[in-house]
Structures are given as structure tokens and as C-alpha cells.
Coordinates of C-alpha atoms in Angstrom, one line a residue:
Chain Q
V18 CA -18.6 -48.3 -1.4
A19 CA -22.0 -48.0 -3.1
S20 CA -24.6 -50.8 -3.1
R21 CA -27.2 -50.8 -5.9
Y22 CA -30.6 -52.4 -6.1
Q23 CA -32.9 -52.4 -9.1
I24 CA -36.4 -53.8 -10.0
T25 CA -38.5 -53.5 -13.1
C26 CA -42.2 -53.9 -12.8
A27 CA -45.3 -53.5 -15.0
A28 CA -46.8 -50.0 -14.7
E29 CA -49.8 -51.1 -12.8
L30 CA -51.0 -50.3 -9.2
E31 CA -50.5 -53.9 -8.2
S32 CA -46.7 -53.3 -8.6
L33 CA -46.6 -50.6 -5.8
A34 CA -46.1 -53.2 -3.1
A35 CA -43.1 -54.7 -4.9
F36 CA -41.4 -51.3 -5.2
R37 CA -41.9 -50.6 -1.4
E38 CA -40.6 -54.1 -0.6
L39 CA -37.4 -53.5 -2.5
I40 CA -36.8 -50.3 -0.5
N41 CA -37.7 -52.1 2.7
S42 CA -35.3 -54.9 2.2
A43 CA -32.5 -52.6 0.9
C44 CA -32.9 -50.4 4.0
R45 CA -32.7 -53.3 6.3
Q46 CA -29.2 -54.0 5.0
H47 CA -28.1 -50.5 5.8
P48 CA -28.2 -49.7 9.5
Q49 CA -27.5 -46.0 8.9
V50 CA -31.0 -45.7 7.4
D51 CA -33.5 -45.2 10.2
R52 CA -37.1 -46.2 10.1
Q53 CA -38.5 -42.8 9.3
T54 CA -36.0 -42.4 6.4
C55 CA -37.0 -45.8 5.1
Y56 CA -40.7 -44.8 5.3
D57 CA -39.9 -41.5 3.5
L58 CA -38.3 -43.3 0.7
Q59 CA -41.2 -45.7 0.3
L60 CA -43.7 -42.8 0.4
A61 CA -42.0 -40.7 -2.2
V62 CA -41.5 -43.7 -4.5
D63 CA -45.0 -44.9 -4.0
E64 CA -46.5 -41.5 -4.8
A65 CA -44.2 -40.9 -7.9
C66 CA -45.0 -44.4 -9.3
T67 CA -48.7 -43.9 -8.7
N68 CA -48.5 -40.7 -10.8
V69 CA -46.6 -42.5 -13.6
I70 CA -49.1 -45.4 -13.6
T71 CA -52.3 -43.2 -13.6
H72 CA -51.1 -40.2 -15.6
G73 CA -47.8 -41.0 -17.3
Y74 CA -49.1 -44.1 -19.1
A75 CA -52.7 -42.8 -19.6
G76 CA -54.0 -43.7 -23.0
M77 CA -50.9 -45.8 -23.8
N78 CA -50.2 -49.5 -23.8
P79 CA -49.1 -50.4 -20.3
G80 CA -45.4 -50.1 -20.0
S81 CA -42.9 -50.6 -17.3
I82 CA -41.2 -48.7 -14.4
I83 CA -37.6 -49.2 -13.4
L84 CA -36.8 -48.4 -9.8
A85 CA -33.1 -48.1 -9.0
L86 CA -31.6 -47.4 -5.5
V87 CA -28.0 -46.5 -4.8
F88 CA -26.9 -46.4 -1.1
V89 CA -23.7 -44.6 -0.3
P90 CA -22.5 -43.8 3.3
Q91 CA -24.3 -40.4 3.6
Q92 CA -27.1 -40.6 1.1
V93 CA -29.6 -42.7 -0.9
L94 CA -30.1 -41.9 -4.6
V95 CA -33.4 -43.1 -6.1
T96 CA -34.1 -43.2 -9.9
I97 CA -37.5 -44.0 -11.3
T98 CA -37.5 -44.5 -15.1
D99 CA -40.6 -44.8 -17.2
F100 CA -41.5 -44.6 -20.9
G101 CA -44.8 -42.8 -20.8
H102 CA -45.8 -39.2 -21.2
P103 CA -43.3 -36.9 -19.5
F104 CA -44.5 -35.3 -16.3
E105 CA -42.2 -32.9 -14.6
P106 CA -42.9 -32.7 -10.9
Y107 CA -43.4 -29.3 -9.2
E108 CA -43.6 -28.3 -5.6
P109 CA -47.3 -27.8 -4.8
P110 CA -48.5 -25.3 -2.2
V111 CA -49.0 -26.6 1.3
P112 CA -52.5 -28.2 1.3
D113 CA -54.9 -25.9 3.3
V114 CA -57.0 -28.5 5.1
Q115 CA -58.7 -26.0 7.3
A116 CA -60.1 -24.2 4.2
G117 CA -62.8 -26.8 4.3
L118 CA -63.1 -30.5 3.4
E119 CA -65.2 -29.8 0.3
D120 CA -62.5 -27.7 -1.3
L121 CA -59.6 -29.9 -0.4
P122 CA -57.4 -30.4 -3.5
M123 CA -56.7 -34.0 -3.0
G124 CA -54.5 -34.3 -6.0
G125 CA -51.9 -32.2 -4.4
F126 CA -51.0 -34.5 -1.6
G127 CA -48.9 -36.9 -3.6
L128 CA -46.4 -34.2 -4.8
F129 CA -46.5 -32.5 -1.4
F130 CA -45.4 -35.7 0.3
I131 CA -42.6 -36.2 -2.2
Y132 CA -41.2 -32.7 -1.6
Q133 CA -41.6 -33.2 2.2
A134 CA -39.9 -36.5 2.2
M135 CA -36.9 -36.0 -0.2
D136 CA -34.0 -33.5 0.0
E137 CA -33.4 -33.1 -3.8
I138 CA -35.7 -33.8 -6.8
S139 CA -34.7 -33.7 -10.4
Y140 CA -36.3 -34.7 -13.7
R141 CA -34.9 -35.5 -17.1
T142 CA -36.5 -36.7 -20.3
A143 CA -34.4 -38.4 -22.9
E144 CA -34.7 -41.0 -25.7
D145 CA -34.1 -43.7 -23.1
G146 CA -37.1 -42.6 -21.0
N147 CA -38.2 -40.2 -18.3
H148 CA -35.9 -40.2 -15.3
L149 CA -37.1 -38.9 -11.9
T150 CA -34.3 -38.7 -9.4
F151 CA -34.6 -38.3 -5.6
L152 CA -31.7 -37.7 -3.2
K153 CA -32.2 -38.4 0.5
R154 CA -29.4 -37.4 2.9
L155 CA -28.7 -39.6 5.8
G156 CA -27.9 -38.6 9.3
P157 CA -29.0 -35.5 11.2
I158 CA -29.7 -32.6 9.0
P159 CA -30.3 -29.3 10.8
G160 CA -33.7 -27.8 10.3
K161 CA -35.1 -30.9 8.5
Chain Z
V4 CA -55.1 -55.7 2.7
E5 CA -57.4 -57.2 5.3
I6 CA -60.4 -55.3 6.7
Q7 CA -62.1 -56.3 10.0
E8 CA -65.2 -54.7 11.5
K9 CA -66.7 -54.6 15.0
K10 CA -69.8 -52.8 16.2
V11 CA -69.6 -51.2 19.6
D12 CA -73.0 -49.6 20.4
Q13 CA -73.6 -47.1 17.6
T14 CA -70.0 -47.0 16.4
L15 CA -68.5 -49.2 13.7
V16 CA -64.8 -49.9 14.3
V17 CA -63.1 -50.7 11.1
S18 CA -59.6 -52.2 11.4
V19 CA -57.3 -52.2 8.4
V20 CA -54.4 -54.6 8.4
G21 CA -51.6 -54.0 5.9
S22 CA -50.7 -51.2 3.5
I23 CA -53.0 -48.6 2.1
D24 CA -51.7 -47.5 -1.3
A25 CA -53.5 -46.5 -4.6
H26 CA -54.2 -50.2 -5.2
T27 CA -55.6 -51.3 -1.9
A28 CA -57.3 -48.0 -1.1
E29 CA -60.1 -48.9 -3.5
Q30 CA -60.9 -52.0 -1.3
V31 CA -61.0 -49.9 1.9
L32 CA -63.1 -47.2 0.2
S33 CA -65.7 -49.5 -1.2
F34 CA -66.0 -51.4 2.1
L35 CA -66.6 -48.1 4.0
R36 CA -68.9 -46.7 1.3
Q37 CA -71.1 -49.8 1.6
R38 CA -71.4 -49.3 5.3
V39 CA -72.3 -45.6 4.8
S40 CA -74.9 -46.6 2.2
G41 CA -76.3 -49.0 4.8
G42 CA -77.0 -46.1 7.2
Q43 CA -73.9 -46.3 9.4
S44 CA -72.6 -42.8 10.3
Q45 CA -70.3 -43.2 13.3
F46 CA -66.9 -44.7 12.4
V47 CA -63.6 -45.4 14.1
L48 CA -60.9 -46.2 11.6
D49 CA -58.3 -48.3 13.4
L50 CA -54.9 -47.7 11.8
G51 CA -52.9 -49.6 14.4
Q52 CA -52.0 -52.4 12.0
V53 CA -51.4 -50.2 9.0
D54 CA -47.7 -50.1 8.2
F55 CA -47.9 -47.8 5.2
M56 CA -50.4 -45.2 3.9
S57 CA -50.0 -43.0 0.9
S58 CA -52.2 -40.0 -0.2
A59 CA -54.6 -42.5 -1.6
G60 CA -55.4 -43.4 2.0
L61 CA -56.0 -39.7 2.8
R62 CA -58.5 -39.6 -0.1
V63 CA -60.4 -42.5 1.5
I64 CA -60.5 -40.7 4.8
V65 CA -61.8 -37.4 3.4
D66 CA -64.4 -39.2 1.3
I67 CA -65.8 -41.1 4.3
L68 CA -65.4 -38.2 6.6
R69 CA -67.6 -36.0 4.4
K70 CA -70.2 -38.7 3.9
S71 CA -70.4 -39.6 7.6
R72 CA -70.7 -36.0 8.7
N73 CA -73.4 -35.3 6.1
Q74 CA -75.3 -38.1 7.8
G75 CA -74.8 -36.5 11.2
G76 CA -72.0 -38.8 12.3
D77 CA -68.2 -38.7 12.1
L78 CA -65.1 -40.6 11.2
R79 CA -62.4 -40.7 13.9
L80 CA -59.0 -42.2 13.7
A81 CA -57.3 -44.5 16.2
S82 CA -53.8 -45.9 16.9
A83 CA -51.9 -44.4 13.9
Q84 CA -48.2 -44.8 14.5
G85 CA -44.8 -44.3 13.0
G86 CA -44.8 -43.0 9.4
V87 CA -48.6 -43.2 9.1
E88 CA -49.0 -40.9 12.1
N89 CA -46.3 -38.6 10.6
T90 CA -48.2 -38.4 7.3
L91 CA -51.4 -37.4 9.1
V92 CA -49.6 -34.7 10.9
I93 CA -47.6 -33.1 8.0
S94 CA -50.7 -33.1 5.8
G95 CA -52.6 -31.1 8.4
F96 CA -55.2 -33.9 8.7
T97 CA -54.8 -34.1 12.5
R98 CA -56.2 -30.5 12.7
V99 CA -59.5 -31.4 11.0
I100 CA -60.0 -35.0 12.1
K101 CA -60.2 -36.3 15.6
T102 CA -57.5 -38.8 16.4
Y103 CA -57.0 -41.0 19.4
P104 CA -54.2 -43.1 20.7
T105 CA -56.4 -46.2 21.2
V106 CA -59.6 -47.6 19.7
E107 CA -61.2 -47.6 23.1
A108 CA -60.6 -43.8 23.5
A109 CA -62.0 -43.2 19.9
V110 CA -65.1 -45.3 20.6
G111 CA -65.6 -43.6 24.0
S112 CA -65.4 -40.1 22.4
F113 CA -68.7 -40.7 20.7
G114 CA -70.4 -41.7 23.9
S115 CA -69.2 -38.6 25.8
E116 CA -71.0 -36.1 23.6

């Protein structure tokens, strides 16, 4: 049995709290999702939506972001849909904080956190928008 | 987000209550920058009541860390827990920033130098 949750918000930074709140309340209804997993989902969604808001819709009329969550027994599937400029995520190098604070590439941390927090990441652009999909497996995963 | 401050000797303890995301980070940053401009250089950032922090929060920390160290002071973190603490660890921040389990320990670390 799958349960599905969805919210559509304006693509503005004020909406980030509403996206996290949907994840929080959905996780509370699923005891198999532990606190760290819930946090990981919020972090990945927050970072991805921040990128869409600040880069995806740059120079455009403000649009919307659709966040959809599907919970099945062993995994959570997250889809973030927007209608801005496509931006395919990539796995950044591990930030080298010890290289010196002055040279720290701060922009890289958002993507770094997404790749740390999620198990699978995919991206698709179509006429009905840009679709960023995360998969988070539940339960103990060796080496993760 | 709610921001509280308390001066203990030469150290300003800044406690943030709520979530630090790309929206609220601006508030925290401008609060701390004002204190730096006012000559404050020793900071303890109390994260004990922060339930969420994204990379926007890391940007605030690095900004104030640089500015406070340039003025001969430092920014130290206290009481981070759960996902917030995990974020600081996996980003490598805990290797370049001093972190303490309590505000008292963080404040005391300035006095013991």
C-alpha cells in the first residue's frame, strides 16, 4: 500500500518551511521512518527547492514548485516539479574545508548534502516541467 | 526564526530558535554582521534550539567565522544536536570550527586561553 502526499507552493524562499512541514507530518504517520531519515528528506528537499527558487526561476516570472511524496513499506519516493530553467544536478566533489575558509566553495554544499542524504537521484525535463526525483530506502542499509 | 543574545564577559552568546534555511539565514546573518560591525569579535552560536539547518546556515557560520577571526576573535558553536550536528560533521565543519556540547563550555573556552 502506498500513501501519497502533495503540496504546491510559490517558488519563493518563504515556501521552504511549508515543504519541510509536509515531510515532517507525513513522516510522523510512518513509524518505519526514523528521525534521521526524516531529517535527510527535509534537507535534500530544502536544498533542491532553494536551487530551483534562486537559479531555476532566475529572470523569470515567479512560478510554482510541486512537491510529491510517496511512502511504500521499504522506501520513500520524492518528486520535485518546477517550470523554470532546467538544472540537472551533479555530484560535487567532497568540500575540502581544511583547504582554508577563504577558498571554501560554499555553493557546493547544497548538492553535496542532497547526494549524502539520498540513495538515488534522477532528473527529467519534459513539456510538463522539470522533474527531480529522489529515492530514500528505509531500514538498515549496509555501509550507508 | 527567533534570535536571543546574552553577553558573558567578552563573549556574545547568540541563541537561535527555529529553523535556519535560505529564507531565515538572512535574518541570522544580518543580526550577527551588525554585532561584528559594532566591534564584537567573540561569539558563541547556540544551536541547541535549532531543529533544522541547511547549507544556508553553513554560509552564515563561515561568513561570521571569517569576520570574527579577522578581528582577533572567534565563532564557536554550542549544543548542536540531531540532524544539525550530523550536517556539521559530514560537511567537515567540525574539523575547522570549535564545537562544544554546552553553551557554558563554549563560553568557558574563551576564558581558558
